[in-house]
PDB file of C-alpha atoms in Angstrom:
ATOM      1  CA  MET A   1      -0.334  11.524  19.271  1.00 56.00           C
ATOM      2  CA  GLY A   2      -2.185   8.243  18.833  1.00 76.00           C
ATOM      3  CA  GLU A   3      -0.654   4.890  17.985  1.00 80.00           C
ATOM      4  CA  HIS A   4      -1.617   5.127  14.313  1.00 74.00           C
ATOM      5  CA  ASP A   5      -0.390   8.706  14.059  1.00 82.00           C
ATOM      6  CA  SER A   6       2.951   7.636  15.524  1.00 88.00           C
ATOM      7  CA  ALA A   7       3.206   4.784  13.029  1.00 88.00           C
ATOM      8  CA  ILE A   8       2.467   7.143  10.150  1.00 92.00           C
ATOM      9  CA  ALA A   9       5.113   9.584  11.377  1.00 93.00           C
ATOM     10  CA  GLU A  10       7.667   6.772  11.693  1.00 93.00           C
ATOM     11  CA  HIS A  11       6.943   5.499   8.181  1.00 93.00           C
ATOM     12  CA  ARG A  12       7.344   9.011   6.802  1.00 94.00           C
ATOM     13  CA  VAL A  13      10.782   9.179   8.449  1.00 94.00           C
ATOM     14  CA  VAL A  14      11.743   5.848   6.857  1.00 93.00           C
ATOM     15  CA  ILE A  15      10.670   7.177   3.455  1.00 96.00           C
ATOM     16  CA  ALA A  16      12.606  10.402   4.013  1.00 95.00           C
ATOM     17  CA  LEU A  17      15.728   8.369   4.755  1.00 95.00           C
ATOM     18  CA  ASP A  18      15.355   6.179   1.660  1.00 92.00           C
ATOM     19  CA  SER A  19      12.614   7.026  -0.804  1.00 92.00           C
ATOM     20  CA  THR A  20      13.868   4.511  -3.378  1.00 95.00           C
ATOM     21  CA  LYS A  21      12.419   1.387  -1.740  1.00 95.00           C
ATOM     22  CA  SER A  22       8.814   0.329  -2.007  1.00 97.00           C
ATOM     23  CA  THR A  23       8.660  -1.083   1.523  1.00 96.00           C
ATOM     24  CA  GLY A  24       8.306   2.279   3.261  1.00 97.00           C
ATOM     25  CA  TYR A  25       5.387   3.235   1.045  1.00 98.00           C
ATOM     26  CA  VAL A  26       3.672  -0.123   1.575  1.00 98.00           C
ATOM     27  CA  ASP A  27       4.054   0.217   5.343  1.00 97.00           C
ATOM     28  CA  LEU A  28       2.760   3.795   5.282  1.00 97.00           C
ATOM     29  CA  GLY A  29      -0.173   2.687   3.150  1.00 98.00           C
ATOM     30  CA  SER A  30      -0.985  -0.079   5.631  1.00 97.00           C
ATOM     31  CA  ALA A  31      -0.976   2.383   8.523  1.00 96.00           C
ATOM     32  CA  LEU A  32      -3.260   4.744   6.612  1.00 97.00           C
ATOM     33  CA  GLU A  33      -5.564   1.885   5.614  1.00 97.00           C
ATOM     34  CA  SER A  34      -5.866   0.774   9.245  1.00 95.00           C
ATOM     35  CA  MET A  35      -7.222   4.261   9.992  1.00 94.00           C
ATOM     36  CA  GLY A  36      -9.826   3.989   7.232  1.00 96.00           C
ATOM     37  CA  ARG A  37      -7.893   6.368   4.989  1.00 97.00           C
ATOM     38  CA  ASP A  38      -8.077   4.131   1.935  1.00 98.00           C
ATOM     39  CA  GLU A  39      -7.681   6.888  -0.664  1.00 99.00           C
ATOM     40  CA  ASP A  40      -4.449   7.973   1.002  1.00 98.00           C
ATOM     41  CA  ALA A  41      -3.350   4.340   1.283  1.00 99.00           C
ATOM     42  CA  ILE A  42      -3.992   3.821  -2.432  1.00 99.00           C
ATOM     43  CA  THR A  43      -1.690   6.741  -3.215  1.00 99.00           C
ATOM     44  CA  GLN A  44       1.090   5.128  -1.165  1.00 98.00           C
ATOM     45  CA  TYR A  45       0.583   1.657  -2.664  1.00 99.00           C
ATOM     46  CA  LYS A  46       0.700   3.109  -6.166  1.00 99.00           C
ATOM     47  CA  ARG A  47       3.956   4.880  -5.314  1.00 98.00           C
ATOM     48  CA  ALA A  48       5.384   1.585  -4.053  1.00 98.00           C
ATOM     49  CA  ILE A  49       4.346  -0.093  -7.301  1.00 99.00           C
ATOM     50  CA  GLU A  50       6.005   2.660  -9.336  1.00 98.00           C
ATOM     51  CA  LEU A  51       9.244   1.881  -7.505  1.00 98.00           C
ATOM     52  CA  ASP A  52       8.856  -1.906  -7.677  1.00 98.00           C
ATOM     53  CA  PRO A  53       6.175  -3.200 -10.053  1.00 98.00           C
ATOM     54  CA  ARG A  54       6.848  -6.741  -8.780  1.00 97.00           C
ATOM     55  CA  ASP A  55       5.943  -5.925  -5.163  1.00 97.00           C
ATOM     56  CA  ALA A  56       3.115  -8.420  -4.661  1.00 97.00           C
ATOM     57  CA  LEU A  57       2.268  -7.083  -1.201  1.00 97.00           C
ATOM     58  CA  ALA A  58       1.768  -3.580  -2.594  1.00 98.00           C
ATOM     59  CA  TRP A  59      -0.556  -4.993  -5.262  1.00 98.00           C
ATOM     60  CA  TYR A  60      -2.454  -7.081  -2.701  1.00 98.00           C
ATOM     61  CA  ASN A  61      -2.877  -4.166  -0.287  1.00 98.00           C
ATOM     62  CA  LEU A  62      -3.979  -1.976  -3.184  1.00 99.00           C
ATOM     63  CA  ALA A  63      -6.655  -4.551  -3.994  1.00 99.00           C
ATOM     64  CA  VAL A  64      -7.851  -4.552  -0.381  1.00 99.00           C
ATOM     65  CA  SER A  65      -8.137  -0.755  -0.288  1.00 99.00           C
ATOM     66  CA  PHE A  66     -10.065  -0.787  -3.550  1.00 99.00           C
ATOM     67  CA  CYS A  67     -12.421  -3.372  -2.007  1.00 99.00           C
ATOM     68  CA  HIS A  68     -13.010  -1.132   1.006  1.00 98.00           C
ATOM     69  CA  LEU A  69     -14.094   1.574  -1.440  1.00 99.00           C
ATOM     70  CA  LYS A  70     -16.191  -0.883  -3.486  1.00 99.00           C
ATOM     71  CA  ARG A  71     -14.080  -0.214  -6.569  1.00 99.00           C
ATOM     72  CA  TRP A  72     -14.449  -3.809  -7.682  1.00 99.00           C
ATOM     73  CA  SER A  73     -12.877  -3.781 -11.135  1.00 99.00           C
ATOM     74  CA  GLU A  74      -9.768  -2.010  -9.839  1.00 99.00           C
ATOM     75  CA  ALA A  75      -9.615  -4.413  -6.891  1.00 99.00           C
ATOM     76  CA  TYR A  76      -9.789  -7.393  -9.234  1.00 99.00           C
ATOM     77  CA  ALA A  77      -7.044  -6.016 -11.483  1.00 99.00           C
ATOM     78  CA  ALA A  78      -4.754  -5.314  -8.508  1.00 99.00           C
ATOM     79  CA  ALA A  79      -5.426  -8.750  -7.016  1.00 98.00           C
ATOM     80  CA  GLN A  80      -4.571 -10.340 -10.356  1.00 98.00           C
ATOM     81  CA  GLU A  81      -1.254  -8.464 -10.399  1.00 97.00           C
ATOM     82  CA  ALA A  82      -0.501  -9.666  -6.858  1.00 97.00           C
ATOM     83  CA  TRP A  83      -1.251 -13.231  -7.931  1.00 97.00           C
ATOM     84  CA  ASP A  84       0.880 -12.917 -11.061  1.00 95.00           C
ATOM     85  CA  TRP A  85       3.915 -11.785  -9.063  1.00 94.00           C
ATOM     86  CA  ASP A  86       3.425 -14.114  -6.103  1.00 92.00           C
ATOM     87  CA  PRO A  87       0.705 -16.764  -6.325  1.00 86.00           C
ATOM     88  CA  PHE A  88       1.047 -17.440  -2.605  1.00 80.00           C
ATOM     89  CA  SER A  89       0.721 -13.838  -1.403  1.00 62.00           C
TER      90      SER A  89
END
């Protein structure tokens, strides 16, 4: 199992232990994004945002994944949300 695969497995365990916090989903999304799996990362960031709509890091990471996929209008909207919740994120 590669380093990224191990990280993904660990984040899934964290989520299984407590699926009510956005942090596990953000971390899983980041691991997926680092592997170029932006669509999967987007799913995780959106789940994090459902749990905590004020999670600026989830919004920021969502914007980055949208940029990787050249989905510019969605990236802009997500970046604006990140800025609204934490102008220094």
